CSV table of C-alpha atoms in Angstrom, one decimal:
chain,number,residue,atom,x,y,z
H,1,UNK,CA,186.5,74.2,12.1
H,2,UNK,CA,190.0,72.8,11.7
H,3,UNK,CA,192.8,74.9,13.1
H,4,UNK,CA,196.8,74.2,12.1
H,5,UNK,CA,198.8,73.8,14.8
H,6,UNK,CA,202.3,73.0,13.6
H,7,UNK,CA,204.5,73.8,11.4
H,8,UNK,CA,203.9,77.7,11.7
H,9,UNK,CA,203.1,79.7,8.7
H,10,UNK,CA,206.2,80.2,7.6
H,11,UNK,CA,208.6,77.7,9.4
H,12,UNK,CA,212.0,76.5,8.1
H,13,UNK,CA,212.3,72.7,8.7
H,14,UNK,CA,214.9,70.0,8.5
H,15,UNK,CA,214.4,66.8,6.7
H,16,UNK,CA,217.5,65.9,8.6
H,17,UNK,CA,217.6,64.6,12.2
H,18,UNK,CA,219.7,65.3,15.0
H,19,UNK,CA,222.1,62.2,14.2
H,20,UNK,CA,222.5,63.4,10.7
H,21,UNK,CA,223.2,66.6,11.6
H,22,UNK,CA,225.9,65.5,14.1
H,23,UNK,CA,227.3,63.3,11.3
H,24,UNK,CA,228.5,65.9,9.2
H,25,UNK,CA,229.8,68.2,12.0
H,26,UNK,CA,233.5,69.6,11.6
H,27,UNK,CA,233.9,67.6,14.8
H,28,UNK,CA,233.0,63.9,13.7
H,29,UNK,CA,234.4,64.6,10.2
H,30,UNK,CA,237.4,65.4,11.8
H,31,UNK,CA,237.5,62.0,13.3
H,32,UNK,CA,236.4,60.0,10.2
H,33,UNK,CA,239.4,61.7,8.7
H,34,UNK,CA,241.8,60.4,11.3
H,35,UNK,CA,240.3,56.7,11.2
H,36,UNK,CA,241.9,54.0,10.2
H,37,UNK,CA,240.9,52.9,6.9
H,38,UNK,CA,241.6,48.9,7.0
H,39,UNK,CA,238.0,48.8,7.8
H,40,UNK,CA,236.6,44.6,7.8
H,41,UNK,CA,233.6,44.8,5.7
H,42,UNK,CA,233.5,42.6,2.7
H,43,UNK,CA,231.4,44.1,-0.3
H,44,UNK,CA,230.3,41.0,-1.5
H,45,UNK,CA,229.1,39.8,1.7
H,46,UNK,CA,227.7,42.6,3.9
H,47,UNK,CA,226.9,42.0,7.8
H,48,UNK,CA,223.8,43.9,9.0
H,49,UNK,CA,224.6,46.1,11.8
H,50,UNK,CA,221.8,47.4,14.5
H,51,UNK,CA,219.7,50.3,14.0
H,52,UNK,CA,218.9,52.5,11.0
H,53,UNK,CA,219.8,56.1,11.0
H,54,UNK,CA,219.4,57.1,7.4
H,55,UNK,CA,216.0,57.6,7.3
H,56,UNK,CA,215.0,61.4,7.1
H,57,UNK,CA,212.8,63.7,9.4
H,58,UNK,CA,209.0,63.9,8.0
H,59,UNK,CA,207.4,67.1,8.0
H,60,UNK,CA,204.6,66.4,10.9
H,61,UNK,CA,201.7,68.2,10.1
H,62,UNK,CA,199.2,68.5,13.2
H,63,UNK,CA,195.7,70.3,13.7
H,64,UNK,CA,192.9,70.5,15.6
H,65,UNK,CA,189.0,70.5,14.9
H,66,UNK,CA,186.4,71.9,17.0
H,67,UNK,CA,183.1,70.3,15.0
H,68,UNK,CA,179.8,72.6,14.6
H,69,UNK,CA,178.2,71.3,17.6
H,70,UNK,CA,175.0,71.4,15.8
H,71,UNK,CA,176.0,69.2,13.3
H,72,UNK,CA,173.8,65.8,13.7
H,73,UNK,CA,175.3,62.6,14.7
H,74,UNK,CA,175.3,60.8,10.9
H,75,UNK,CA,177.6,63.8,9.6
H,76,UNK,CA,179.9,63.1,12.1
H,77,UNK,CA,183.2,61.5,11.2
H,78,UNK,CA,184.7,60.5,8.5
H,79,UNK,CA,188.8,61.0,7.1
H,80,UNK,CA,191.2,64.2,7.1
H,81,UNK,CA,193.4,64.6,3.9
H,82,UNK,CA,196.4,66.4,4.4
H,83,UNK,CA,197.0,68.5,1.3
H,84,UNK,CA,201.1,69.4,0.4
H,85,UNK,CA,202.2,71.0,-2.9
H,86,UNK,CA,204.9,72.5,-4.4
H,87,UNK,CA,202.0,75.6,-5.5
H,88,UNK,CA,200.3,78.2,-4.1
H,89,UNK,CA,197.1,77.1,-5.7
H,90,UNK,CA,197.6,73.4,-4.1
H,91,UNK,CA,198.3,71.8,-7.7
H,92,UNK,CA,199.5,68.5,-8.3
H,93,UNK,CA,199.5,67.6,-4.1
H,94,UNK,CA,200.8,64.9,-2.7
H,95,UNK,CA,197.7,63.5,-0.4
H,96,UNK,CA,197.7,61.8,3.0
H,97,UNK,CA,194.4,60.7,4.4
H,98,UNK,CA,194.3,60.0,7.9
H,99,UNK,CA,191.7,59.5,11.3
H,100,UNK,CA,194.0,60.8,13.1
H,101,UNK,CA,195.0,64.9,13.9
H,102,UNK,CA,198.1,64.9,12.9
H,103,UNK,CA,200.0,63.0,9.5
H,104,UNK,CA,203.9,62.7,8.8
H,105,UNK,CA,204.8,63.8,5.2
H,106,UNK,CA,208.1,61.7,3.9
H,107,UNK,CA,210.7,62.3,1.4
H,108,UNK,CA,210.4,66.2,0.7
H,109,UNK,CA,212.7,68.1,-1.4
H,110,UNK,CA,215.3,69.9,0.8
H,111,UNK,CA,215.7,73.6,0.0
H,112,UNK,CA,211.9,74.3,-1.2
H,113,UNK,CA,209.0,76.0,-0.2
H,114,UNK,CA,205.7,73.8,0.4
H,115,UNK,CA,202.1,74.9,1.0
H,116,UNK,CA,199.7,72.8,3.1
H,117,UNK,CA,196.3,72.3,4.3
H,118,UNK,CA,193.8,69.9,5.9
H,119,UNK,CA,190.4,69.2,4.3
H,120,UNK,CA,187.8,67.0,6.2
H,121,UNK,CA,184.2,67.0,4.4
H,122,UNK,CA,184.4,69.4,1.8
H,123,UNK,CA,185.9,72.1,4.3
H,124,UNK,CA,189.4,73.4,4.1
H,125,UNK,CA,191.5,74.5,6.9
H,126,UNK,CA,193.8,77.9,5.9
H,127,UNK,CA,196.6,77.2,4.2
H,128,UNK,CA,199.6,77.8,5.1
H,129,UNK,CA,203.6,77.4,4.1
H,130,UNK,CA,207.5,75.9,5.0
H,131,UNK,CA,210.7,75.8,3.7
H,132,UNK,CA,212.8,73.0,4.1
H,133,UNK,CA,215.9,73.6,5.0
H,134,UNK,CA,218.4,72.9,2.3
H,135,UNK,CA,220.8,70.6,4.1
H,136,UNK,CA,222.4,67.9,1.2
H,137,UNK,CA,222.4,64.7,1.4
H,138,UNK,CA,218.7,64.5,0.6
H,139,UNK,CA,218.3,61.4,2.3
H,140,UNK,CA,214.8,59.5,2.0
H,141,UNK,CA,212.9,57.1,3.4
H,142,UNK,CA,211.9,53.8,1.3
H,143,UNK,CA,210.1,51.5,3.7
H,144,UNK,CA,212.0,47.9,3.6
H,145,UNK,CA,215.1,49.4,2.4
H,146,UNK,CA,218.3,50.9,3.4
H,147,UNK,CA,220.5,53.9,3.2
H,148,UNK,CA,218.4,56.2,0.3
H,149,UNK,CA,219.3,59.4,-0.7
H,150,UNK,CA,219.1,62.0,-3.6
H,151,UNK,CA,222.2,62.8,-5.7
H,152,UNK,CA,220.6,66.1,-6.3
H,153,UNK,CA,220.0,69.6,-4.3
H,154,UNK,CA,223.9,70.3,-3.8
H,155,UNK,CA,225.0,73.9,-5.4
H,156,UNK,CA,227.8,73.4,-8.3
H,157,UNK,CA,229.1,76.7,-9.7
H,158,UNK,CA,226.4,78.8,-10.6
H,159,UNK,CA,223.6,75.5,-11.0
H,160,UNK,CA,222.2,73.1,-8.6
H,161,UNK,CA,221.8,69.5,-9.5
H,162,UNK,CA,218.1,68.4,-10.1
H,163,UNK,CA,216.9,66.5,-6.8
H,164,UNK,CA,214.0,63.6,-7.7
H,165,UNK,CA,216.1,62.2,-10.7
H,166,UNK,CA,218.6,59.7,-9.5
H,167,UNK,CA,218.4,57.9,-5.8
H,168,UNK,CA,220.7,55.6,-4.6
H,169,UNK,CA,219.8,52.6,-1.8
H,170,UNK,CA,219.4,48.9,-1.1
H,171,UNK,CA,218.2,46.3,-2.6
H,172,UNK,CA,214.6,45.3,-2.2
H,173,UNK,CA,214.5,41.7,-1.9
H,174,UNK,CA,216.9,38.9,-0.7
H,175,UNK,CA,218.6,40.3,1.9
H,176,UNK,CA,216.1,43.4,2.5
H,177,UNK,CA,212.3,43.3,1.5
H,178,UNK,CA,210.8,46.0,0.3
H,179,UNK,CA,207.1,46.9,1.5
H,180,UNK,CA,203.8,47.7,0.5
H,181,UNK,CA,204.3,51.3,1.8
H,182,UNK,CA,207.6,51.0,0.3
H,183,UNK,CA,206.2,50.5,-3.3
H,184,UNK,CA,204.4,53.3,-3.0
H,185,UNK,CA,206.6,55.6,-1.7
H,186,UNK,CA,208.6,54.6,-5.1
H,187,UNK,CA,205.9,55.4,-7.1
H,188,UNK,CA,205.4,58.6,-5.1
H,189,UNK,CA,208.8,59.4,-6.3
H,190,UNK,CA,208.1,58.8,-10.2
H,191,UNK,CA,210.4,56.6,-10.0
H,192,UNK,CA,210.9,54.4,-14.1
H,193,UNK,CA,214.0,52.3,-13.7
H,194,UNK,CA,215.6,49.7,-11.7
H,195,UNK,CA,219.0,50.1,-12.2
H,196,UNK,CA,220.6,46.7,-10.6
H,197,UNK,CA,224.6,46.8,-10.1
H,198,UNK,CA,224.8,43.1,-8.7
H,199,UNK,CA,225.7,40.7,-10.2
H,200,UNK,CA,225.0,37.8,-8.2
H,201,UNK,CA,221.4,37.8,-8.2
H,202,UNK,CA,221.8,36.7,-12.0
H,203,UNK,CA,220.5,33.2,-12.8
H,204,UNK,CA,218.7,33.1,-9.3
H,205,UNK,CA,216.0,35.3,-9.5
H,206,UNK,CA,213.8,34.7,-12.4
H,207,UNK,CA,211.4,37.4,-11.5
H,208,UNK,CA,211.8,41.2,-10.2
H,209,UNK,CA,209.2,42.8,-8.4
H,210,UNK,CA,209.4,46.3,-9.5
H,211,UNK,CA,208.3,45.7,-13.6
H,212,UNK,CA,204.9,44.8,-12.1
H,213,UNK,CA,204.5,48.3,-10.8
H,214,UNK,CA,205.5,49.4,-14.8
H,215,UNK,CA,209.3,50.0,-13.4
H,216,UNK,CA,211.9,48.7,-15.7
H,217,UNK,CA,214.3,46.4,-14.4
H,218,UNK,CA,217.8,47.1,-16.0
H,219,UNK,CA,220.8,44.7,-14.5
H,220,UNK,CA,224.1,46.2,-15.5
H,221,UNK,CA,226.1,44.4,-12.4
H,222,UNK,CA,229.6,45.9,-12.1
H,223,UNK,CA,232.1,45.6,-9.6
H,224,UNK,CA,232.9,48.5,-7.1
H,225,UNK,CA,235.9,50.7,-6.3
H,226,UNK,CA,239.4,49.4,-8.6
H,227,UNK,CA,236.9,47.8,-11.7
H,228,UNK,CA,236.2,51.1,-12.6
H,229,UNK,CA,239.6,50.4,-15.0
H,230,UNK,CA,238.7,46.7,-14.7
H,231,UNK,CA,238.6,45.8,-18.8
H,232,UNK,CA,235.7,43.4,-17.9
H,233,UNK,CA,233.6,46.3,-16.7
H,234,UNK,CA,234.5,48.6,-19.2
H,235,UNK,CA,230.9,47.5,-21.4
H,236,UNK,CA,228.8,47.9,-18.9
H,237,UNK,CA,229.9,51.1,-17.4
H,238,UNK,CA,229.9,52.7,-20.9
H,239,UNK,CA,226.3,51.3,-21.3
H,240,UNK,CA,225.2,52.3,-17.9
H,241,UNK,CA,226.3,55.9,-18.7
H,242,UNK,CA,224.8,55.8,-22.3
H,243,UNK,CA,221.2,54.7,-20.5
H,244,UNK,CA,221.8,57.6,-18.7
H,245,UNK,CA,222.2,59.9,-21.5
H,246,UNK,CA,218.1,59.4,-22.3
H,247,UNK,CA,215.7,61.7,-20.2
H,248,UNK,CA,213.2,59.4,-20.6
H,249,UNK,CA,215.0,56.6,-17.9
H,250,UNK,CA,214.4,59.0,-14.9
H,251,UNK,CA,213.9,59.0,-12.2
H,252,UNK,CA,216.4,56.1,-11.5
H,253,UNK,CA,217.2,54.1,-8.4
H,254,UNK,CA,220.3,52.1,-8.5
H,255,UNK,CA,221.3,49.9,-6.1
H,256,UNK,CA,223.4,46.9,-5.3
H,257,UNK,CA,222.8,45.2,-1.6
H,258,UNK,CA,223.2,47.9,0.5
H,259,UNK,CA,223.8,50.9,-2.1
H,260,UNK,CA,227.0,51.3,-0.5
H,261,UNK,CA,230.0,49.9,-2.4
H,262,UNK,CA,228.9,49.6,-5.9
H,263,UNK,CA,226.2,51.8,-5.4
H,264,UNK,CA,228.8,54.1,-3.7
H,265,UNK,CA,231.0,54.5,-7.2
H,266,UNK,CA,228.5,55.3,-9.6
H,267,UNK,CA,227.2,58.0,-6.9
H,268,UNK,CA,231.1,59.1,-6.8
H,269,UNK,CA,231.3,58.9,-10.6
H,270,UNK,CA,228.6,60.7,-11.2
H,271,UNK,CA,229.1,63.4,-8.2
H,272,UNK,CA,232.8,64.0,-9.8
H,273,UNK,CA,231.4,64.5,-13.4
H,274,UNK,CA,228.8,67.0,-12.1
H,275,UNK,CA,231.1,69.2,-10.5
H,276,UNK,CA,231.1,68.4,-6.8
H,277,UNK,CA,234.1,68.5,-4.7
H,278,UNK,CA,236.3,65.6,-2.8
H,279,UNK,CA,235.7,66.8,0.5
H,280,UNK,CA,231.3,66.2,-0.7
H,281,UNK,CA,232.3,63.4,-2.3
H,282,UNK,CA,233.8,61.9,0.9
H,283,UNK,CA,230.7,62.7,3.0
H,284,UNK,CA,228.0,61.0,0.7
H,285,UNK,CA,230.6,58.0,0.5
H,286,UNK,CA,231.0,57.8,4.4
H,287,UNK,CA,226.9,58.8,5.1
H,288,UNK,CA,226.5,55.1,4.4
H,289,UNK,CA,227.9,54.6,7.9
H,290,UNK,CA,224.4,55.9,8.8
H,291,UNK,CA,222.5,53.0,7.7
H,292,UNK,CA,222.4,49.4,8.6
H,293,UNK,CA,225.7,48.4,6.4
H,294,UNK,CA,228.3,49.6,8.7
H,295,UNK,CA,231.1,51.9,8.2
H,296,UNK,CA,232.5,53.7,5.3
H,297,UNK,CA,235.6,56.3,5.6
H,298,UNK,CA,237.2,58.2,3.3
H,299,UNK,CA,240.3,56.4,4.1
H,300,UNK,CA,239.4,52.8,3.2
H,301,UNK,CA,242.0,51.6,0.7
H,302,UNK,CA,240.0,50.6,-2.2
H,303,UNK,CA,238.1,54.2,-2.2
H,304,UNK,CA,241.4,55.9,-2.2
H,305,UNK,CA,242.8,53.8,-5.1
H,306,UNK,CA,239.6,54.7,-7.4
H,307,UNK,CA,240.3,58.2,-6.2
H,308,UNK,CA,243.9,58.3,-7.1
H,309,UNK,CA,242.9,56.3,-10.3
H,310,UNK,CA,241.1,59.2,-11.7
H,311,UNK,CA,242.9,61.7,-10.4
H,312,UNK,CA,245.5,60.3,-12.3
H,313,UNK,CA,243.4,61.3,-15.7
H,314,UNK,CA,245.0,65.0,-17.2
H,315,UNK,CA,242.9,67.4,-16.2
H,316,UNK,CA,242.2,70.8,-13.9
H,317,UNK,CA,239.5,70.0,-11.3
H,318,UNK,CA,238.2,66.3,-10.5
H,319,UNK,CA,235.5,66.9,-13.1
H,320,UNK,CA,237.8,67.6,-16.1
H,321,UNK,CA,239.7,64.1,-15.0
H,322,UNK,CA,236.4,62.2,-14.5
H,323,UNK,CA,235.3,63.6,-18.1
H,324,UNK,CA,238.7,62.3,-19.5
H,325,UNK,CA,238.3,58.9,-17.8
H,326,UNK,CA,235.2,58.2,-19.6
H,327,UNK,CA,235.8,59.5,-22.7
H,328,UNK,CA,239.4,57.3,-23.2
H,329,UNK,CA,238.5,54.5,-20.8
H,330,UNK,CA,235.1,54.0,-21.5
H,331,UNK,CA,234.3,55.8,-25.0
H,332,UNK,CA,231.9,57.7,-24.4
H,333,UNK,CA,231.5,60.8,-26.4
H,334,UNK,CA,231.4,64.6,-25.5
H,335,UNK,CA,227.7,64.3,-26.8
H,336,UNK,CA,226.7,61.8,-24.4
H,337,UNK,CA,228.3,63.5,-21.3
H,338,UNK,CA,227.5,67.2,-22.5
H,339,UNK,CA,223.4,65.3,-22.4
H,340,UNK,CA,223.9,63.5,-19.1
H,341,UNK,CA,225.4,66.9,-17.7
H,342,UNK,CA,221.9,69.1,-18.8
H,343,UNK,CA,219.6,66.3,-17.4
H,344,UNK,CA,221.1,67.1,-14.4
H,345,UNK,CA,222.3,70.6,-14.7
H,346,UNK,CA,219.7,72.1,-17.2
């Protein structure tokens, strides 16, 4: 008989951990907002730092199982698969198998209601139901990479944006190297393109890993911060936001080296078209500071020019200037934002 233990029928739980939490505090943002922004990173050439804090909180799932002691010795044994869905009637699970009595479930949706079981040999333990706390960033865990996290599950106006469409991180070879486990916690997210911002990886790679797990590899390398007016990037940003105009590219991860710079002003970009304020802006910029690419604040010089650069656009709220920005800088057309908007807005 198998017998949940933890999480309680019931139970809220946070995909964040403690550091996370204490990184968004009114205390520590206070002091990120006091920091000096000359900060000594180099974009271009980014120094690993020690210890990686952006990974999320699993959802550890534990039980215990008294077998029918009259059960003979050769039906004894054999795996537990942890069942986790988004339904009631356990449809379309995500699946762990495991020998062990307890399993860590990665990379849930924050702000959504799971239901879980264990089955071992055709017998089903009772199943039971969380919630995960709804605490944005989404941040995720991609083994063999760096500083991941969901664009969606923050509350604009009435609407939340979609989470499990477009995920930000690092790169997955050269500098970091992307797993086994890794791959398939990509595929475990759905995820169809490679969007690659670098540009320096062009001519020296000849082959990507990703296409032979049927992602498509897209390189679009643009520079970060100021280039967003740059006249050299103007193509490909206004073909990066046209490939994101078709439904059928998602889920995307983008990335550059450490999803931080260049990475860090499509997420701003695309934040600021979607309705989400400076001060939310500034936190997903600086949360970089969690993962192994050192520090980001609000107050570095280049992210405050691109911010003054688009506030500079006519407009109400940063969403009407950011609209304006890529409609006379980069020519796209109310069409094309209007579709890019319902992708992620509905």
């Amino acid at each position: 008989m198998i017998t949940l233990l933890t999480p309680e029928n019931g139970a809220v739980v946070s995909l964040a951990t403690d550091v996370q939490k204490l990184f968004r505090s009114p205390e520590e943002t206070k002091k990120r907002k006091e920091m000096d922004g000359a900060l000594t990173f180099h974009w271009y050439a980014l120094e690993k730092t020690d210890g990686d804090r952006s990974r999320p909180q699993p959802v550890r799932i534990a039980w215990q199982d008294e077998e029918d002691p009259d059960m003979t010795e050769d039906l004894r044994g054999g795996s537990y698969f942890v069942i986790v869905s988004r339904h009631r009637d356990l449809s379309n699970p995500t699946v762990v198998a495991t020998d062990c009595t307890e399993a860590d479930i990665w990379n849930l949706q924050i702000g959504k209601r799971y239901y879980f079981c264990v089955q071992k040999e055709g017998h089903r333990s009772e199943v039971r139901y969380f919630d995960t706390e709804k605490l944005w960033p989404r941040c995720l865990y991609i083994d063999g990479t760096s500083n991941v996290r969901d664009i969606g599950g923050r509350r604009v106006g009435k609407k939340t944006v979609k989470q499990g469409l477009f995920y930000r991180g690092g790169e997955i070879e050269r500098h970091m190297h992307i797993t086994e486990k890794g791959i398939r916690q990509m595929q475990q997210l759905g995820i169809k393109t490679d969007l690659d911002l670098r540009g320096e990886v062009i001519g020296r790679l000849e082959h990507h890993l990703l296409p032979l797990y049927g992602i498509t590899h897209l390189a679009m390398p643009i520079g970060p911060y100021q280039s967003i007016l740059l006249e050299e990037n103007r193509k490909t940003w206004r073909d990066i936001f046209r490939m994101m105009t078709h439904a059928e590219n998602y889920p995307i991860y983008y990335h550059c080296w450490g999803g931080a710079d260049r990475g860090g002003t499509l997420a701003f970009l695309v934040g600021a078209l979607l309705g989400f304020t400076e001060e939310q802006l500034d936190l997903d910029y600086e949360y970089t500071g969690l993962s192994i690419w050192g520090l980001r604040s609000r107050n570095y010089e280049p992210y405050v020019t691109m911010k003054n650069m688009l506030k500079a656009y006519p407009g109400k709220t940063l969403a009407e200037k950011t609209e304006r920005y890529m409609k006379k800088h980069l020519g796209l057309t109310v069409l094309e934002i209007q579709k890019i908007r319902k992708i992620f807005l509905g």
